[in-house]
Coordinates of C-alpha atoms in Angstrom, one line a residue:
M1468 CA -64.6 -24.0 -24.0
L1469 CA -65.9 -27.5 -25.1
M1470 CA -63.4 -29.9 -26.5
N1471 CA -63.8 -31.1 -30.1
R1472 CA -65.3 -34.6 -29.9
S1473 CA -64.3 -37.3 -32.2
K1474 CA -66.7 -39.1 -34.5
G1475 CA -66.3 -42.2 -32.6
D1476 CA -67.5 -40.4 -29.4
R1477 CA -70.5 -39.0 -31.1
L1478 CA -71.3 -42.4 -32.5
F1479 CA -70.9 -44.0 -29.1
D1480 CA -73.3 -41.3 -27.4
A1481 CA -75.9 -41.8 -30.2
L1482 CA -75.9 -45.6 -29.6
N1483 CA -76.1 -45.1 -25.8
V1484 CA -79.1 -42.7 -26.3
T1485 CA -80.7 -45.2 -28.8
F1486 CA -80.3 -48.3 -26.5
F1487 CA -81.6 -46.4 -23.3
L1488 CA -84.7 -45.0 -25.2
F1489 CA -85.4 -48.5 -26.5
V1490 CA -85.1 -49.8 -22.9
L1491 CA -87.3 -47.0 -21.6
A1492 CA -90.0 -47.8 -24.3
L1493 CA -90.0 -51.5 -23.2
V1494 CA -90.6 -50.5 -19.6
L1495 CA -93.1 -47.7 -20.2
Y1496 CA -95.3 -49.3 -23.0
P1497 CA -96.9 -52.1 -20.9
L1498 CA -97.9 -49.4 -18.5
Y1499 CA -99.3 -47.2 -21.2
F1500 CA -101.0 -50.2 -22.8
I1501 CA -102.9 -50.9 -19.6
I1502 CA -104.1 -47.3 -19.4
I1503 CA -105.4 -47.3 -23.1
A1504 CA -106.7 -50.8 -22.7
S1505 CA -108.9 -49.9 -19.7
I1506 CA -110.7 -47.2 -21.6
S1507 CA -111.0 -49.0 -25.0
D1508 CA -113.7 -51.4 -26.4
P1509 CA -112.9 -54.7 -24.8
V1510 CA -113.6 -56.4 -28.1
K1511 CA -111.1 -54.5 -29.9
V1512 CA -108.5 -55.1 -27.1
N1513 CA -109.0 -58.9 -27.3
T1514 CA -108.7 -58.8 -31.1
G1515 CA -105.5 -56.9 -31.0
A1516 CA -106.7 -53.6 -32.5
V1517 CA -105.4 -51.6 -29.6
W1518 CA -101.8 -50.7 -30.0
F1519 CA -101.0 -47.1 -29.5
W1520 CA -104.3 -45.2 -29.1
P1521 CA -107.6 -46.0 -27.4
V1522 CA -110.3 -47.5 -29.7
D1523 CA -113.9 -46.8 -29.2
M1524 CA -113.3 -45.3 -25.8
T1525 CA -115.5 -46.4 -23.0
L1526 CA -115.6 -46.0 -19.2
E1527 CA -117.8 -49.1 -18.7
G1528 CA -115.0 -51.0 -17.0
Y1529 CA -114.5 -48.2 -14.4
R1530 CA -118.3 -48.0 -14.0
K1531 CA -118.6 -51.7 -13.1
I1532 CA -115.6 -51.3 -10.7
F1533 CA -116.8 -48.3 -8.9
E1534 CA -120.5 -49.5 -8.6
H1535 CA -119.3 -51.8 -5.8
E1536 CA -119.9 -50.0 -2.5
A1537 CA -117.3 -52.2 -1.0
L1538 CA -114.6 -50.5 -3.0
W1539 CA -114.8 -47.3 -1.1
N1540 CA -114.7 -49.2 2.1
G1541 CA -111.6 -51.1 0.8
Y1542 CA -110.0 -47.6 0.1
R1543 CA -110.6 -46.6 3.6
N1544 CA -109.2 -49.8 5.0
S1545 CA -106.1 -49.7 2.9
A1546 CA -105.4 -46.1 3.8
L1547 CA -105.8 -46.9 7.4
Y1548 CA -103.7 -50.0 7.3
T1549 CA -101.1 -48.3 5.2
V1550 CA -100.7 -45.3 7.6
V1551 CA -100.7 -47.3 10.7
G1552 CA -98.2 -49.9 9.3
T1553 CA -95.9 -47.3 7.8
V1554 CA -95.7 -45.5 11.2
I1555 CA -94.8 -48.6 13.0
N1556 CA -92.4 -49.6 10.3
V1557 CA -90.6 -46.3 10.0
A1558 CA -90.4 -45.8 13.9
L1559 CA -88.9 -49.4 14.4
L1560 CA -86.4 -49.0 11.4
M1561 CA -85.2 -45.6 12.5
T1562 CA -84.8 -46.7 16.1
G1563 CA -83.3 -50.1 15.5
G1564 CA -81.1 -48.9 12.7
Y1565 CA -79.6 -46.2 14.8
A1566 CA -79.0 -48.5 17.7
L1567 CA -77.3 -50.9 15.5
S1568 CA -75.1 -48.2 13.9
R1569 CA -73.7 -47.2 17.4
K1570 CA -70.4 -48.9 17.9
D1571 CA -70.7 -48.5 21.6
V1572 CA -73.8 -50.7 21.9
P1573 CA -72.8 -54.1 23.6
G1574 CA -73.3 -57.1 21.5
R1575 CA -74.2 -55.1 18.4
N1576 CA -72.5 -57.5 16.0
I1577 CA -74.1 -60.5 17.6
I1578 CA -77.6 -58.8 17.6
T1579 CA -77.1 -58.0 13.9
L1580 CA -76.2 -61.6 13.1
L1581 CA -79.2 -62.8 14.7
I1582 CA -81.4 -60.3 12.9
V1583 CA -79.8 -61.3 9.5
F1584 CA -80.4 -65.0 10.4
T1585 CA -84.0 -64.5 10.0
M1586 CA -83.6 -63.4 6.4
F1587 CA -82.7 -67.0 5.5
F1588 CA -84.6 -69.1 8.0
Q1589 CA -88.1 -68.4 8.9
G1590 CA -90.8 -70.2 10.8
G1591 CA -93.3 -70.4 7.9
I1592 CA -96.8 -69.5 7.4
I1593 CA -98.4 -72.1 9.9
P1594 CA -96.3 -71.1 12.9
T1595 CA -96.9 -67.5 12.2
Y1596 CA -100.6 -68.0 11.9
L1597 CA -100.5 -69.9 15.2
I1598 CA -98.7 -67.1 17.0
V1599 CA -101.1 -64.5 15.6
R1600 CA -104.0 -66.5 16.6
D1601 CA -102.7 -67.0 20.2
L1602 CA -102.0 -63.3 20.5
G1603 CA -105.7 -62.8 19.7
M1604 CA -105.0 -60.6 16.5
L1605 CA -107.1 -62.6 14.0
N1606 CA -109.5 -60.5 12.2
T1607 CA -108.0 -57.4 13.5
M1608 CA -105.8 -54.7 11.9
W1609 CA -102.9 -55.7 13.9
A1610 CA -102.6 -58.9 12.2
L1611 CA -101.7 -57.1 9.0
V1612 CA -99.2 -54.6 10.5
I1613 CA -97.4 -56.4 13.4
P1614 CA -96.1 -59.6 12.0
N1615 CA -94.0 -57.9 9.3
A1616 CA -93.4 -54.8 11.2
V1617 CA -89.6 -54.8 10.5
S1618 CA -87.9 -55.6 7.2
V1619 CA -84.3 -56.9 7.8
Y1620 CA -83.2 -55.7 4.5
H1621 CA -84.6 -52.2 5.2
L1622 CA -83.0 -52.3 8.7
I1623 CA -79.6 -53.0 7.2
V1624 CA -80.0 -50.1 4.7
V1625 CA -81.0 -47.7 7.5
R1626 CA -78.1 -48.8 9.8
T1627 CA -75.7 -48.4 6.8
Y1628 CA -77.1 -44.8 6.2
F1629 CA -76.5 -43.9 9.8
E1630 CA -73.0 -45.3 9.9
S1631 CA -72.1 -43.3 6.6
T1632 CA -73.8 -39.9 7.4
I1633 CA -73.8 -39.6 11.3
P1634 CA -70.2 -39.4 12.4
I1635 CA -69.3 -40.4 16.0
E1636 CA -67.6 -37.0 16.5
M1637 CA -71.0 -35.3 16.3
L1638 CA -72.3 -37.4 19.1
E1639 CA -69.2 -36.6 21.2
A1640 CA -69.6 -32.9 20.6
S1641 CA -73.2 -33.0 21.5
K1642 CA -72.5 -34.7 24.8
V1643 CA -70.1 -32.0 25.7
D1644 CA -72.9 -29.5 25.3
G1645 CA -75.1 -31.8 27.7
C1646 CA -77.1 -33.5 25.0
N1647 CA -78.3 -37.0 26.0
N1648 CA -78.8 -39.9 23.6
T1649 CA -82.6 -39.4 23.2
R1650 CA -82.3 -35.7 22.6
F1651 CA -79.4 -36.3 20.1
F1652 CA -81.6 -38.9 18.2
L1653 CA -84.7 -36.7 18.0
R1654 CA -83.0 -33.3 17.5
I1655 CA -80.0 -34.1 15.4
V1656 CA -80.2 -37.5 13.8
L1657 CA -83.8 -37.6 12.6
P1658 CA -83.6 -34.1 10.9
L1659 CA -80.5 -35.2 9.0
S1660 CA -82.2 -38.5 8.1
L1661 CA -85.1 -37.0 5.9
P1662 CA -83.9 -38.8 2.7
I1663 CA -83.7 -42.3 4.3
I1664 CA -87.0 -41.7 6.0
A1665 CA -88.7 -40.8 2.9
V1666 CA -87.3 -43.9 1.2
M1667 CA -88.6 -46.1 4.0
V1668 CA -92.0 -44.4 4.1
L1669 CA -92.3 -45.0 0.3
F1670 CA -91.3 -48.7 0.6
S1671 CA -93.4 -49.4 3.6
A1672 CA -96.4 -47.7 2.2
V1673 CA -96.1 -49.5 -1.1
V1674 CA -95.8 -52.9 0.6
H1675 CA -98.9 -52.2 2.9
W1676 CA -100.9 -50.8 0.0
N1677 CA -100.4 -53.7 -2.2
S1678 CA -100.6 -56.3 0.5
Y1679 CA -103.3 -58.9 0.2
F1680 CA -102.0 -62.2 1.3
S1681 CA -102.0 -61.3 5.0
A1682 CA -105.6 -60.2 4.6
L1683 CA -106.6 -63.3 2.9
I1684 CA -105.2 -65.4 5.8
Y1685 CA -106.0 -63.4 8.9
L1686 CA -109.4 -61.5 8.0
R1687 CA -112.8 -63.1 7.9
D1688 CA -115.0 -59.9 8.1
E1689 CA -115.5 -58.5 4.6
S1690 CA -116.0 -55.1 6.0
M1691 CA -112.3 -55.1 7.0
Y1692 CA -111.0 -56.2 3.6
P1693 CA -108.2 -53.8 2.2
L1694 CA -108.6 -52.5 -1.3
Q1695 CA -106.6 -55.4 -2.9
M1696 CA -108.8 -58.0 -1.4
V1697 CA -111.9 -56.0 -2.6
L1698 CA -110.6 -55.9 -6.1
R1699 CA -109.8 -59.6 -6.0
E1700 CA -113.4 -60.2 -4.9
I1701 CA -114.7 -58.1 -7.9
L1702 CA -112.6 -60.2 -10.3
V1703 CA -113.6 -63.5 -8.7
R1704 CA -117.4 -62.7 -8.8
N1705 CA -117.1 -61.4 -12.3
S1706 CA -115.6 -64.6 -13.4
A1707 CA -118.1 -66.7 -11.5
Q1708 CA -120.9 -64.7 -13.3
E1709 CA -119.3 -65.8 -16.6
L1710 CA -119.8 -69.4 -15.5
M1711 CA -123.4 -69.0 -14.5
N1712 CA -124.6 -67.1 -17.4
V1713 CA -123.7 -69.1 -20.6
E1714 CA -125.7 -66.9 -23.1
D1715 CA -123.7 -63.8 -22.3
A1716 CA -120.4 -65.6 -21.6
A1717 CA -118.5 -64.0 -24.6
Q1718 CA -119.7 -60.5 -23.7
L1719 CA -118.8 -61.1 -19.9
Q1720 CA -115.5 -62.4 -20.9
D1721 CA -114.7 -59.2 -22.6
F1722 CA -115.8 -57.0 -19.8
S1723 CA -113.8 -59.2 -17.5
E1724 CA -110.6 -58.4 -19.3
L1725 CA -111.7 -54.6 -19.3
I1726 CA -112.3 -54.8 -15.5
K1727 CA -108.8 -56.3 -15.0
Y1728 CA -107.0 -53.4 -16.7
G1729 CA -109.2 -51.1 -14.7
V1730 CA -108.4 -52.8 -11.5
V1731 CA -104.6 -52.2 -12.1
I1732 CA -105.1 -48.5 -12.5
V1733 CA -107.5 -48.2 -9.5
S1734 CA -105.1 -50.0 -7.2
S1735 CA -101.9 -48.2 -8.5
L1736 CA -103.2 -44.6 -8.7
P1737 CA -102.6 -43.6 -5.1
V1738 CA -99.0 -44.8 -5.1
L1739 CA -98.3 -43.0 -8.5
I1740 CA -99.7 -39.9 -6.9
L1741 CA -97.5 -40.2 -3.8
Y1742 CA -94.2 -40.8 -5.6
P1743 CA -93.5 -37.4 -7.1
F1744 CA -93.7 -35.8 -3.6
V1745 CA -90.9 -38.0 -2.3
Q1746 CA -89.0 -38.6 -5.5
R1747 CA -86.3 -36.1 -4.5
Y1748 CA -85.7 -37.8 -1.1
F1749 CA -86.1 -41.2 -2.6
I1750 CA -83.3 -40.8 -5.0
K1751 CA -81.0 -39.3 -2.5
G1752 CA -81.8 -41.8 0.3
V1753 CA -81.2 -44.8 -2.1
M1754 CA -77.9 -43.3 -3.3
I1755 CA -76.6 -42.8 0.3
G1756 CA -78.2 -45.7 2.0
S1757 CA -77.7 -48.5 -0.6
I1758 CA -74.9 -47.6 -3.0
K1759 CA -72.5 -45.9 -0.6
G1760 CA -73.2 -48.4 2.1

C-alpha cells in the first residue's frame, strides 16, 4: 500500500521533473537542430527561420558530400583503423588491468605509479613524431593505433573493476582445481568482465572513429585518410571554392553551412548506431568500474 504523500513532496517531485526535462531539452535540442538544419534550405537556416521543423527540405548537402568518391574510401579506412585499434586497446587494457589488480604481482604499486606519472608528464608531439618516424611507421596504419594504444585512465578503471568484482578467493579455488593463471584469465575473468569490455570497446571505438589529428601528422597518402580527414578536406575545398568564385560566393557560403551540418551527421551516424547494442553493458560497466571503484 502506497503511503500518502504530502503536498511538499509532490511539489518537490514536480520541480525535479521540470528541471531535468529542461536540462534534457538543452542537451537534445542542439543535436536535433543539426539534423533539421542539414535537410533544410540553407538560406532559411542562415536567416534563422529554422527552429523546430525543417523548412523547404533538401538533400543537396548530403548529395554534395556523397558525390566525393574519397568519402567511401574514408569510411573503409576508418572502419579498419577503428577495428584494429579497438582490438589492440582492449587486449592491452584487459591484460594490463588484470595484472595490476593482482596483489601478488611484484612491484605492482611502483608500476602503477610509473604508469600514472605519464598522465601528467608526456614527451610532447615532436618527440613522439620522431619515435614514430624512427620506427618506420610514418604513412602507415600503425602510426594511428600504436602510439596511443593504452589510455592510463581506462587502465585504472579496468584495474578497479577487476579488484572489485574478481575476489582473490576465486583464484585460490581455481588453483585447487588445477587451473593456471592463463586459463583462469581466459575462462573465468573475461566472461565475468563483459560489462567493462563493452565500455572499453565503446570508448576506444569512439576515440579511433573521431580521431583525425594523428592522421594529419603521420599520413601523407590521401588514399589512407580516415573519414574525419576526408570530411575535413571536403570542407576545406568547399571554402577554397568560395574564395575562387566571387560571383557565387553567397550561394556557396550557404551550401558550405549546409555541408557542415551534413558532415556532423555523416561522421556521427555509425557511433549512434553502435551505442544501443552496448548500452546495457555500458551502463553496468561504468557503474561498477568507475563509481564503485
